[in-house]
Structures are given as structure tokens and as C-alpha cells.
Coordinates of C-alpha atoms and ligand atoms in Angstrom, one line a residue:
M147 CA -124.6 12.1 38.3
E148 CA -123.8 14.6 35.6
A149 CA -124.9 13.5 32.1
Y150 CA -123.3 14.4 28.9
Q151 CA -123.9 13.8 25.2
L152 CA -122.2 14.6 21.9
W153 CA -122.0 18.1 20.4
V154 CA -122.9 18.0 16.7
N155 CA -124.2 20.7 14.4
G156 CA -124.3 23.4 17.1
R157 CA -126.3 21.5 19.7
D158 CA -126.2 18.6 22.1
A159 CA -126.9 15.4 20.3
A160 CA -127.9 11.9 21.4
G161 CA -125.5 9.1 20.4
H162 CA -126.5 5.4 20.4
G163 CA -123.6 3.5 22.0
D164 CA -122.9 2.1 25.4
P165 CA -122.4 4.5 28.4
I166 CA -118.9 5.7 29.3
L167 CA -118.3 6.8 32.9
V168 CA -116.0 9.6 34.1
E169 CA -114.1 9.1 37.4
D170 CA -112.6 11.7 39.7
P171 CA -109.1 10.3 40.1
A172 CA -108.7 12.1 43.5
T173 CA -111.6 10.2 45.1
G174 CA -112.3 7.3 42.8
E175 CA -115.9 8.6 42.6
T176 CA -117.7 8.2 39.2
F177 CA -119.4 11.6 38.7
A178 CA -120.4 11.9 35.1
R179 CA -121.9 9.5 32.6
Q180 CA -122.2 9.8 28.8
V181 CA -125.8 9.1 28.3
N182 CA -125.5 8.4 24.6
P183 CA -122.0 7.8 23.4
P184 CA -121.4 7.7 19.6
H185 CA -122.5 4.5 17.9
V186 CA -120.0 3.0 15.7
H187 CA -121.1 0.1 13.5
R188 CA -118.8 -2.8 13.7
R189 CA -118.3 -2.8 9.9
F190 CA -117.1 0.8 10.2
Q191 CA -114.4 -0.2 12.7
A192 CA -113.1 -2.4 9.8
L193 CA -112.7 0.7 7.7
T194 CA -116.1 0.4 6.0
L195 CA -118.3 3.4 5.7
D196 CA -121.5 2.9 7.7
N197 CA -124.1 5.4 6.9
D198 CA -126.0 4.7 10.2
S199 CA -123.2 5.5 12.7
D200 CA -123.0 8.7 14.7
V201 CA -119.5 9.1 13.5
D202 CA -120.6 9.1 9.9
E203 CA -123.3 11.6 10.8
A204 CA -120.9 14.0 12.5
I205 CA -118.4 13.8 9.7
N206 CA -121.1 14.5 7.1
V207 CA -122.5 17.4 9.2
A208 CA -118.9 18.9 9.2
H209 CA -118.5 18.2 5.5
R210 CA -121.7 19.9 4.6
A211 CA -120.8 22.9 6.7
F212 CA -117.4 23.1 4.9
R213 CA -118.9 22.8 1.5
S214 CA -121.5 25.5 2.2
G215 CA -118.6 27.9 2.5
V216 CA -120.2 29.7 5.5
W217 CA -116.9 29.4 7.4
A218 CA -114.4 28.2 4.9
K219 CA -115.0 31.1 2.6
A220 CA -115.8 33.7 5.2
P221 CA -113.4 36.7 5.0
R222 CA -110.3 36.3 7.1
E223 CA -111.3 39.4 9.1
A224 CA -114.6 37.7 10.0
R225 CA -113.0 34.5 11.2
A226 CA -110.5 36.6 13.2
T227 CA -113.3 38.5 14.9
V228 CA -114.9 35.2 15.9
L229 CA -111.7 33.8 17.4
D230 CA -111.2 37.0 19.4
K231 CA -114.8 36.7 20.7
A232 CA -114.1 33.0 21.6
A233 CA -111.2 34.3 23.7
A234 CA -113.4 36.8 25.5
L235 CA -116.1 34.2 26.1
L236 CA -113.6 31.6 27.4
I237 CA -112.6 34.1 30.1
Q238 CA -116.2 34.5 31.1
Q239 CA -116.6 30.7 31.4
L240 CA -113.4 30.2 33.5
P241 CA -115.5 29.8 36.8
S242 CA -117.2 26.7 35.3
L243 CA -114.3 25.4 33.1
I244 CA -111.6 25.4 35.8
P245 CA -113.3 23.3 38.5
L246 CA -114.5 20.8 35.9
E247 CA -111.0 20.5 34.5
V248 CA -109.7 19.9 38.1
R249 CA -112.3 17.3 38.8
Q250 CA -111.9 15.2 35.6
T251 CA -108.1 15.3 35.5
G252 CA -107.3 15.4 39.3
R253 CA -104.8 18.2 38.7
A254 CA -104.3 20.6 41.5
I255 CA -106.5 23.7 41.1
R256 CA -103.4 25.9 41.3
E257 CA -102.2 24.4 38.1
M258 CA -105.5 24.8 36.3
E259 CA -105.9 28.4 37.5
A260 CA -102.7 29.1 35.8
Q261 CA -103.2 27.0 32.6
V262 CA -106.8 27.5 31.6
P263 CA -106.8 31.3 31.4
S264 CA -103.7 31.2 29.3
L265 CA -105.6 29.4 26.5
V266 CA -107.0 32.7 25.2
R267 CA -103.6 33.4 23.9
W268 CA -104.0 30.8 21.2
F269 CA -107.3 32.2 19.9
R270 CA -105.8 35.7 19.9
Y271 CA -102.5 34.6 18.3
Y272 CA -104.3 32.9 15.3
A273 CA -106.8 35.8 15.0
A274 CA -103.8 38.1 14.8
A275 CA -102.1 35.8 12.3
L276 CA -105.2 35.9 10.1
R277 CA -105.2 39.7 10.2
T278 CA -101.5 40.2 9.5
E279 CA -100.8 37.3 7.1
E280 CA -99.3 38.5 3.8
R281 CA -99.5 36.2 0.8
P282 CA -96.5 36.0 -1.5
V283 CA -96.2 37.0 -5.1
L284 CA -93.7 34.6 -6.7
P285 CA -90.8 35.3 -9.1
T286 CA -92.3 33.1 -11.8
S287 CA -90.7 34.0 -15.1
G288 CA -92.6 35.4 -18.0
K289 CA -95.3 38.0 -18.1
L290 CA -97.1 36.2 -15.3
H291 CA -98.4 37.4 -12.0
N292 CA -98.3 34.4 -9.7
W293 CA -99.6 34.6 -6.1
L294 CA -100.5 32.1 -3.5
E295 CA -103.7 31.8 -1.6
R296 CA -104.1 29.6 1.5
V297 CA -107.3 27.5 1.5
P298 CA -108.6 25.2 4.2
L299 CA -108.4 21.5 3.8
G300 CA -112.0 20.4 4.7
V301 CA -113.0 18.1 7.6
V302 CA -110.3 17.6 10.1
V303 CA -110.3 15.2 13.1
Q304 CA -108.5 16.2 16.3
I305 CA -107.8 13.6 18.9
T306 CA -106.6 14.7 22.4
P307 CA -105.2 13.1 25.5
F308 CA -106.3 13.3 29.1
N309 CA -103.5 15.4 30.7
H310 CA -104.3 18.9 29.4
P311 CA -107.8 18.4 27.9
L312 CA -108.6 22.1 27.2
L313 CA -105.1 23.3 26.4
I314 CA -104.4 20.7 23.7
A315 CA -107.9 21.0 22.2
V316 CA -107.5 24.8 21.9
K317 CA -103.9 24.5 20.6
K318 CA -105.3 22.4 17.7
L319 CA -108.6 24.2 17.3
A320 CA -107.4 27.7 17.0
P321 CA -105.2 27.2 13.9
A322 CA -107.7 24.8 12.3
L323 CA -110.6 27.2 12.7
A324 CA -108.5 30.2 11.7
A325 CA -107.8 28.4 8.4
G326 CA -111.5 27.8 7.8
N327 CA -111.7 24.0 8.3
S328 CA -114.6 22.1 9.9
V329 CA -113.5 20.2 13.0
V330 CA -114.6 17.0 14.7
L331 CA -112.8 16.8 18.1
K332 CA -112.5 13.5 20.0
P333 CA -111.3 14.2 23.6
S334 CA -109.9 11.4 25.8
E335 CA -112.6 9.1 27.2
L336 CA -111.1 9.8 30.6
T337 CA -111.6 13.6 30.4
P338 CA -114.3 14.5 27.9
L339 CA -116.3 17.1 29.8
T340 CA -114.6 20.5 29.3
S341 CA -114.0 19.9 25.6
L342 CA -117.8 19.6 25.2
L343 CA -118.2 23.0 26.9
L344 CA -116.2 24.5 24.1
G345 CA -119.2 23.8 21.8
P346 CA -121.6 26.5 23.3
I347 CA -118.7 28.9 23.7
L348 CA -117.6 28.7 20.0
K349 CA -121.3 28.8 18.9
E350 CA -121.9 32.0 20.8
A351 CA -118.6 33.5 19.5
G352 CA -120.1 33.0 16.0
V353 CA -118.7 29.7 14.7
P354 CA -121.5 28.4 12.4
D355 CA -123.3 25.2 13.3
G356 CA -121.6 22.1 12.0
V357 CA -118.1 23.7 11.8
F358 CA -117.1 22.5 15.3
N359 CA -118.3 19.1 16.7
V360 CA -117.3 17.1 19.7
L361 CA -117.6 13.3 19.7
P362 CA -116.4 11.8 23.0
G363 CA -115.8 8.1 22.8
L364 CA -113.3 5.3 23.1
G365 CA -110.0 5.6 21.1
P366 CA -110.0 2.3 19.4
V367 CA -113.7 2.6 18.6
T368 CA -114.9 6.2 18.0
G369 CA -111.4 7.5 17.4
K370 CA -110.6 4.8 14.9
A371 CA -113.8 5.2 13.1
L372 CA -113.3 9.0 12.9
V373 CA -109.8 8.8 11.5
S374 CA -110.9 6.1 9.0
H375 CA -113.6 8.2 7.4
P376 CA -112.8 8.9 3.8
L377 CA -114.1 12.5 4.0
V378 CA -111.5 13.4 6.6
R379 CA -108.6 15.5 5.0
K380 CA -106.4 15.8 8.1
V381 CA -105.9 14.0 11.4
D382 CA -104.2 15.8 14.3
V383 CA -103.5 13.6 17.3
T384 CA -101.8 14.1 20.7
G385 CA -101.4 10.9 22.6
G386 CA -99.1 7.9 23.2
T387 CA -96.8 6.7 20.5
V388 CA -98.7 3.4 20.1
A389 CA -101.9 5.3 19.3
G390 CA -100.0 7.7 17.1
R391 CA -98.6 4.9 14.9
A392 CA -102.0 3.1 14.6
I393 CA -103.8 6.4 13.7
G394 CA -101.0 7.4 11.3
A395 CA -101.3 4.1 9.4
I396 CA -105.0 4.8 8.8
A397 CA -104.6 8.4 7.9
G398 CA -101.8 7.4 5.4
G399 CA -104.1 4.8 3.8
N400 CA -106.6 7.6 3.1
L401 CA -103.9 10.0 2.0
A402 CA -105.1 12.4 4.7
R403 CA -102.6 14.9 6.2
Y404 CA -101.2 13.9 9.6
T405 CA -99.8 15.7 12.6
A406 CA -98.9 13.7 15.7
E407 CA -97.7 15.0 19.1
L408 CA -96.6 11.8 20.9
G409 CA -94.6 10.5 23.8
G410 CA -91.5 11.8 25.4
K411 CA -88.6 10.9 27.8
A412 CA -87.0 14.3 28.2
P413 CA -83.4 14.6 29.4
L414 CA -82.5 17.4 31.7
V415 CA -78.7 18.0 32.0
V416 CA -77.3 19.8 34.9
F417 CA -73.7 21.0 34.3
A418 CA -71.2 21.9 37.0
K419 CA -71.6 25.6 36.2
A420 CA -75.4 25.5 36.9
N421 CA -77.1 27.5 39.7
L422 CA -78.1 24.4 41.7
D423 CA -81.1 26.0 43.4
A424 CA -82.5 27.2 40.1
A425 CA -81.8 23.8 38.6
V426 CA -83.6 21.9 41.4
N427 CA -86.6 24.2 41.0
G428 CA -86.5 23.5 37.3
I429 CA -86.3 19.8 37.8
A430 CA -89.3 19.9 40.2
F431 CA -91.4 21.9 37.8
G432 CA -90.3 20.0 34.7
S433 CA -90.8 16.6 36.4
F434 CA -93.7 16.9 38.8
I435 CA -96.1 19.4 37.3
A436 CA -99.3 17.5 36.3
S437 CA -98.0 14.7 38.6
G438 CA -95.4 14.0 35.9
Q439 CA -98.1 13.4 33.3
T440 CA -96.7 15.7 30.6
C441 CA -95.0 14.7 27.3
V442 CA -92.0 16.9 28.1
A443 CA -91.7 15.7 31.7
A444 CA -88.0 15.8 32.6
T445 CA -87.6 12.2 33.6
R446 CA -83.9 11.6 32.9
I447 CA -81.8 14.0 35.1
I448 CA -78.2 13.8 33.9
V449 CA -76.0 15.5 36.5
H450 CA -72.3 16.4 36.5
E451 CA -70.5 14.2 39.1
D452 CA -69.0 17.1 40.9
V453 CA -72.4 18.6 41.8
L454 CA -74.3 15.4 42.2
P455 CA -74.2 15.0 46.0
D456 CA -75.2 18.6 46.5
L457 CA -78.0 18.4 43.9
V458 CA -79.3 15.2 45.4
S459 CA -79.6 16.7 48.9
R460 CA -81.4 19.8 47.6
L461 CA -83.7 17.7 45.4
K462 CA -84.7 15.4 48.3
Q463 CA -85.7 18.5 50.4
K464 CA -87.8 19.7 47.5
C465 CA -89.5 16.4 47.0
E466 CA -90.3 16.1 50.7
S467 CA -91.7 19.7 50.7
I468 CA -94.0 18.8 47.7
T469 CA -95.1 15.5 49.3
R470 CA -96.1 17.3 52.6
R471 CA -98.4 19.6 50.6
I472 CA -100.3 17.0 48.6
G473 CA -104.0 17.1 49.4
S474 CA -107.3 17.5 47.7
P475 CA -106.9 19.0 44.2
T476 CA -109.5 21.5 45.0
N477 CA -107.4 22.9 47.8
P478 CA -105.5 26.0 46.4
A479 CA -102.6 25.0 48.7
S480 CA -102.3 21.5 47.3
S481 CA -99.0 21.1 45.4
M482 CA -99.8 18.1 43.2
G483 CA -102.8 15.9 42.3
P484 CA -103.2 12.1 41.8
L485 CA -102.4 10.1 38.7
I486 CA -105.3 9.8 36.2
S487 CA -106.4 6.2 36.8
A488 CA -105.8 3.0 38.6
R489 CA -104.2 1.7 35.4
Q490 CA -101.7 4.5 35.3
L491 CA -100.9 4.0 39.0
Q492 CA -100.2 0.3 38.4
K493 CA -97.9 1.2 35.5
V494 CA -95.9 3.6 37.6
E495 CA -95.7 1.2 40.5
A496 CA -94.5 -1.6 38.2
L497 CA -91.7 0.6 36.6
V498 CA -90.5 1.8 39.9
G499 CA -90.7 -1.7 41.4
E500 CA -88.7 -3.2 38.5
T501 CA -86.0 -0.5 38.8
L502 CA -85.6 -0.9 42.6
S503 CA -85.5 -4.6 42.3
H504 CA -81.8 -4.1 41.3
P505 CA -80.4 -2.4 44.5
E506 CA -76.9 -2.7 43.1
S507 CA -77.7 -0.3 40.3
A508 CA -80.5 1.9 41.7
Q509 CA -80.9 3.8 44.9
L510 CA -84.3 5.3 46.0
L511 CA -83.9 9.0 47.1
C512 CA -87.5 9.9 47.8
G513 CA -91.0 8.7 47.3
G514 CA -91.4 5.2 45.7
H515 CA -94.7 4.1 47.2
R516 CA -98.3 5.0 46.6
M517 CA -99.7 7.5 49.1
S518 CA -102.5 6.5 51.5
G519 CA -104.2 7.8 54.6
A520 CA -105.0 11.3 55.6
S521 CA -103.2 14.2 53.8
A522 CA -100.9 16.1 56.1
L523 CA -102.1 19.3 54.3
D524 CA -105.9 19.0 54.6
G525 CA -106.9 15.6 55.8
A526 CA -108.2 14.4 52.4
D527 CA -108.3 10.6 52.2
L528 CA -105.4 9.9 49.8
S529 CA -106.2 6.1 49.8
K530 CA -109.3 6.7 47.7
G531 CA -107.4 8.4 44.9
Y532 CA -104.4 7.5 42.8
F533 CA -101.8 9.6 44.6
Y534 CA -98.2 8.9 44.1
P535 CA -95.4 11.2 45.5
P536 CA -92.5 12.8 43.8
T537 CA -90.0 9.9 43.3
A538 CA -86.3 10.1 42.5
I539 CA -84.0 7.2 41.9
L540 CA -80.3 7.5 41.5
L541 CA -78.7 5.2 39.0
Q542 CA -75.3 3.9 39.9
S543 CA -72.3 3.6 37.5
I544 CA -71.6 0.0 36.6
G545 CA -68.1 -0.3 35.3
S546 CA -67.6 2.7 33.0
S547 CA -71.3 3.2 32.2
V548 CA -74.5 3.9 33.9
A549 CA -77.1 1.3 34.7
R550 CA -80.1 1.6 32.4
P551 CA -83.4 0.2 33.7
V552 CA -86.7 0.2 31.7
L553 CA -87.5 3.5 33.5
W554 CA -84.6 5.1 31.5
T555 CA -86.2 4.4 28.2
E556 CA -89.9 4.0 28.8
E557 CA -92.4 6.8 29.5
A558 CA -93.8 6.3 33.0
F559 CA -96.2 9.2 32.9
G560 CA -95.9 9.8 36.6
P561 CA -93.8 11.9 39.0
V562 CA -90.9 9.6 38.7
I563 CA -87.3 10.6 37.7
V564 CA -84.0 8.8 37.4
L565 CA -80.7 10.6 38.0
A566 CA -77.5 9.6 36.2
P567 CA -74.0 11.0 36.7
F568 CA -71.7 12.1 33.9
A569 CA -68.1 13.4 33.8
T570 CA -67.6 15.0 30.3
E571 CA -69.8 17.0 27.9
E572 CA -69.6 14.1 25.4
E573 CA -71.0 11.7 28.0
A574 CA -73.8 14.1 28.9
V575 CA -74.8 14.5 25.2
Q576 CA -74.7 10.8 24.6
L577 CA -76.8 10.0 27.7
A578 CA -79.3 12.8 26.7
N579 CA -79.7 11.4 23.2
E580 CA -80.1 7.8 24.3
T581 CA -83.9 7.7 23.5
D582 CA -86.4 7.0 20.8
F583 CA -88.2 10.2 21.8
G584 CA -86.9 13.6 20.9
L585 CA -89.5 16.1 22.0
G586 CA -88.3 18.3 24.9
A587 CA -84.9 18.6 26.6
G588 CA -83.4 20.9 29.3
I589 CA -79.9 22.2 29.9
W590 CA -78.8 24.0 33.1
T591 CA -75.6 26.0 33.0
E592 CA -74.6 29.6 33.5
D593 CA -71.8 29.1 30.9
L594 CA -73.3 30.7 27.8
S595 CA -70.9 29.2 25.4
Q596 CA -71.6 25.7 26.9
A597 CA -75.3 26.4 26.5
F598 CA -74.9 27.2 22.8
R599 CA -72.5 24.3 22.2
I600 CA -74.7 21.7 23.9
S601 CA -78.1 22.9 22.8
G602 CA -77.1 22.3 19.2
Q603 CA -76.2 18.7 19.9
I604 CA -79.4 17.5 21.6
D605 CA -81.7 15.5 19.3
S606 CA -84.9 17.2 20.4
G607 CA -87.6 19.4 18.9
I608 CA -87.4 21.9 21.8
V609 CA -84.3 22.6 23.9
W610 CA -84.8 24.8 27.0
V611 CA -81.7 26.4 28.7
N612 CA -82.1 27.3 32.4
T613 CA -85.9 26.8 32.1
H614 CA -88.3 24.0 31.2
H615 CA -91.8 23.5 29.7
R616 CA -92.3 26.9 28.2
N617 CA -95.2 26.9 25.8
D618 CA -96.2 29.9 23.7
P619 CA -98.6 30.0 20.8
S620 CA -95.8 31.4 18.6
S621 CA -93.2 28.8 19.5
P622 CA -93.1 25.5 17.7
W623 CA -93.9 22.4 19.7
G624 CA -93.1 19.1 18.2
G625 CA -90.8 16.0 18.2
A626 CA -87.6 15.8 16.3
T627 CA -87.7 12.0 16.1
S628 CA -90.4 9.6 15.0
G629 CA -91.2 8.3 18.5
S630 CA -92.3 11.8 19.5
G631 CA -94.5 12.4 16.4
V632 CA -94.8 14.1 13.1
G633 CA -95.1 17.9 12.5
S634 CA -95.6 20.5 15.2
E635 CA -98.1 22.6 17.0
N636 CA -98.0 26.4 17.5
G637 CA -96.7 29.1 15.3
I638 CA -97.4 29.9 11.7
D639 CA -96.3 26.4 10.6
A640 CA -99.3 24.9 12.5
Y641 CA -101.7 27.3 10.7
H642 CA -100.1 26.4 7.3
A643 CA -100.4 22.7 8.1
Y644 CA -104.2 23.3 8.3
T645 CA -104.2 24.8 4.8
T646 CA -103.2 23.9 1.3
T647 CA -101.9 26.5 -1.2
R648 CA -103.7 27.6 -4.3
S649 CA -101.3 29.1 -6.8
I650 CA -102.9 31.6 -9.1
I651 CA -101.0 32.5 -12.3
I652 CA -102.3 35.3 -14.5
N653 CA -100.8 35.9 -17.9
Y654 CA -100.7 39.6 -18.4
A655 CA -99.1 39.6 -21.9
S656 CA -101.2 41.2 -24.6
A657 CA -103.2 39.0 -26.9
E658 CA -100.8 39.8 -29.7
E659 CA -97.8 38.7 -27.6
S660 CA -99.6 35.5 -26.6
L661 CA -100.5 34.7 -30.2
A662 CA -96.9 35.2 -31.3
N663 CA -95.2 33.3 -28.4
D664 CA -97.6 30.8 -27.0
D665 CA -98.9 28.7 -29.9
W666 CA -97.0 25.5 -29.4
F667 CA -98.6 23.8 -32.4
K668 CA -98.2 26.7 -34.8
E669 CA -97.1 25.3 -38.2
G670 CA -93.4 25.5 -38.7
A671 CA -93.1 26.9 -35.2
A672 CA -89.7 27.4 -33.5
N673 CA -89.0 29.3 -30.3
V674 CA -92.4 29.0 -28.8
R675 CA -93.1 28.7 -25.1
Y676 CA -92.9 25.2 -23.4
G677 CA -93.8 24.9 -19.7
Ligands
LIG211 P1 -103.5 7.7 24.6 O1 -102.7 7.4 23.4 O2 -104.0 6.6 25.4 O3 -104.8 8.5 24.1 C1 -104.8 9.7 23.4 C2 -106.0 9.9 22.5 O4 -106.0 8.9 21.5 C3 -107.3 9.6 23.3 O5 -108.3 10.5 22.9 C4 -107.6 8.2 22.9 O6 -109.0 7.9 23.0 C5 -107.2 8.2 21.4 N1 -106.8 6.8 20.9 C6 -106.2 5.9 21.5 N2 -106.0 4.8 20.7 C7 -106.6 5.2 19.5 C8 -106.8 4.5 18.2 N3 -106.3 3.3 18.0 N4 -107.4 5.2 17.3 C9 -107.9 6.4 17.5 N5 -107.8 7.1 18.6 C10 -107.1 6.5 19.6 O7 -102.7 8.8 25.4 P2 -103.1 9.4 26.8 O8 -102.8 8.4 27.9 O9 -104.5 10.1 26.8 O10 -102.1 10.6 26.9 C11 -100.7 10.4 27.3 C12 -99.8 10.3 26.1 O11 -99.9 11.5 25.4 C13 -98.4 10.3 26.6 O12 -97.6 9.4 25.8 C14 -97.9 11.7 26.3 O13 -96.5 11.8 26.1 C15 -98.6 12.1 25.1 N6 -98.7 13.5 25.0 C16 -98.0 14.1 24.1 C17 -98.0 15.5 24.0 C18 -97.2 16.2 23.0 O14 -97.4 17.4 22.8 N7 -96.2 15.6 22.3 C19 -98.8 16.3 24.9 C20 -99.6 15.6 25.8 C21 -99.5 14.2 25.9

């Protein structure tokens, strides 16, 4: 069994806690073991600083590296060069990163071969941002030259989820490192392995020891201890809304900055003027990529009543086609992997079961049961993993409104969608906005004025029209409502959120002018400067 440790101060480090095992969700096999997880003293979990814990050690290492200025005060050009080198080294490491990402997440290799190479764009984007960033001179009145510098915050803690371990780590790391911070990354306990491999890559690229550290461990233990540490100046988490609220309360108590990318329940509205084949392809991608385990998964499909029957029949065919091609995630022909864990499978089964227990209001269109037996694609034994097929449930109208099961409001985090009909644009917008989450949303229509009209009415941080789940380093990614988080990733805003400003004001008046105008306590003075 593969063994892994912590990455602290530029090398593997032993922790002193209890082992954590990593399971392959496609086979149920435990294949990696954390030999020495971080030790967290109990007192520390109660927000007390414990000088003996591995968490305290890692934060102090990061803090010393920050204070030394070796990275924080390095010229921007030097940091940009390191980020570009990290991108080049990441490409070299793809043959080891991709299979490991597949094994720990269970995601189909076709997905990871598309996603993991794309991460270099984040290192390159923030390297370019550093090289091209102009810093403003402000119109401050008086003989004053006032410019802004951007300086890093200090030690930042980044907490990532299981579904895109490398993608989300790199999305957070690239702007944090570009700005000159020291980072302690805590990956999900379910998928810690590839994040650890970023340690040697960044070291070889030139990130100084202590500036990047990885502390795998349990959320409520290691994660909580990390975000509680008083030396931490920013916490950036991607995860569920429950974890996000708990972490935010602690970060707020320490007056640390906070960014949170949390849950979703994305609506996808298909108007009568949509191209139905394109819309069905969009629904399938938006809903079933990563086995539905994405924050922007299109899980509430809101369809104009005139096109509903046609759309349902095309969607059923698509779901059946995907289901036929589910096999081992390592098979390049496999269309979809398993869910991450037995726990996640149970949650999906419970939500689907609850919805279908009301046959008067919900009709199963496809899927609906855990997959078992030999895969039709490659004979892989699906019973050993947590495989669940694409599942679609049509909600019926009850009186004048649509039935709303828990599946309508609660994130299932599985390949499960509900469809609801609408008649008017107003109804469509109302159904789309019926959620505590406001992260991603999709609209499908070939009527451009309808696209403009409706996109402005959806309460969501991202609205895609005739596409879904586009993610570019330049394009903000964040929730518009509190259930989906605080702040955003990507773009210059994310870089700014890893900095604070230093405003430098130089008085260029002559000494004579200053003596004449700036002596507030001059005897008998009138008309002297104030403020
Ligand atoms: P999770 O909340 O269970 O865990 C996320 C991370 O938080 C893990 O590293 C976990 O160890 C840590 N954690 C959990 N409780 C903690 C606590 N009390 N203190 C400190 N750390 C804690 O989420 P998950 O199951 O790994 O991921 C799925 C969730 O993430 C979904 O809700 C999904 O919508 C969300 N997500 C959001 C985005 C986005 O961009 N908005 C992207 C991906 C996933």
C-alpha cells in the first residue's frame, strides 16, 4: 500500500496522528495510507494554541518563510518566472498526476486527461498578471503623489474538496503564490494524494522551502485547527455549505480574510426556442460530468411545456447511452465514474428514494438504482464500487404549481436531475431562483433578446447561455448568494483578494510651502491644512 506523509518546509514530514486510509471508489480497495497524519492537540481543537501540534509547526514554518521575505518580497518578475516554470513542470508530471487523480477520485480518465493539463493556464495567467499589473496613482488633492502597492497578506490556509483535487488547489494556489503569500493547503481526506505531489513540483520550480506546505487530515480536526490558528491571515475554502459556515465563523473570530466557494443547485432553463439536441448535450455535460459531483451541476432542469415531451425522449436516449458505457475509470472509453464513497452513494439513494416515494408527483425517466454486476463496456465489476447511473426524474404539476421534493432544494452531489415544466418566462425565472444557492445557472435559447432578458434576472454568480460549466482563469467563479459562498475565484479579483493595499503618499511641496501651509499649531494660525 502506498504511504504518504505531510509536505512541510520543502520536504516530506512525519506527522504524529492516527492513520487515514484512501479508498479507490471504483473498486472499494484501500490503496494508500497516511503513515503519519498531522497531530492536533485536543486543546487546539478548542481554539487554543498548542505549540506541540503539527498544525502549529506547519503554520510557524510558513510564517517564518513569509517574514524572511524570500518570496513575499521577491521581485514580481521573479515570482512570475517561478509560476511559469511550475506550469512547465506540471506538464512533465502529467503521466503520474493523471492516473493518481483517477484512482483517488474514481473519475473517468477521459475527464482527467482533459482537466489536469488545463491547470497550467492558472499558473500562466497569474504569472502574466504579475508581469502586466499596473499600479494606480491616485488623484489625491494637494502637492501629493499617492500610489498604491499591493502586498501579500501572510500565511493563508486553503481547504479543498474531493471532486477536483488538483484543479481547485491550483485555482487557489496560483493567485496566492503570485501575490507572495505563504500557503498551507489541506486537501480533502478522501483525495489527498495529488495535492502532495504539488510540493516537489513547486519546489523544483523555485518556490522557497516553507512557502508551500500540504497538511492532509480530517476537516473537523486538522482543518479546524489550521483555520483557528491566530497567525493565519486568510482562509480560502471550497466545500459544502455546512463546512463553509463553520470555517467562516472561526475565520471571522480571528478577523482573518475569508473566501468560500460552497454548494450549488444550478437551474438549467430550456426555452421553446432552444436547439433541443444542443440543450440535451448541455444537460448531460452540466449534470453528469464528474458523476454529477460538481458545485455547478445542472440539477434542476426547467423546460418549456411545448418542448418537454421531445426533450424527455432525447434525454432518455442520452442517459441510456452514457449508462451503457460506464466501466472502469481507467478505461479511456468509460463515460462516467462512480460516486466518491459509500456515504455519498447512500445520500443519493436516499434522496432519489424519497422523491420516488411520491409517484403522484414524480416519474422516473431513467436510472434510479445503484449499478451492479459486470460493466457492459469492459466487464469491470460495478458492484465493488459506488456506481450510480444518470438519473432523471420528471416532476408533475400539482394544481397550478410544480411538486417540489427535497431533491429540488438539496444538493445531492450525484448524477441525479429533476425536470420541471413551465409555461411563461416569469414562471421559468421564479423556478430558477427558488434556491438558497446562487452559483451557476444555464439558459438554452436561440432567441438572443430572450437570452439577454433572462440572464439578467437569474440570481446567480455565473449564467451560461447555450453552454455550461465553462471555467477560465480570467472569468470570475463565485456564488451570488450566501449559500454558495463569499467572494470568487479566478481573475484579477482573486489575486487582489490575496493582497492588501499599501497607499504611499509623498508630499512634494517645497519645505517653504510646507512651513507656510502645514503647521496646524502655528500661533494665530488660520487657513492651514487639516486632513
Ligand atoms: P466538504 O465540505 O465535506 O469538505 C471540503 C473540505 O473542507 C475538506 O477538505 C474537508 O476536510 C474540510 N472540512 C470539512 N469540515 C471542516 C471543518 N469543520 N473545519 C475545517 N475544514 C473542514 O465538501 P466535499 O464533500 O469535499 O465537497 C463537496 C462540496 O463542495 C459540495 O457542496 C460542492 O458543491 C462544493 N464545491 C463547491 C465548489 C465551488 O466552486 N463553489 C467547487 C467544488 C465543490
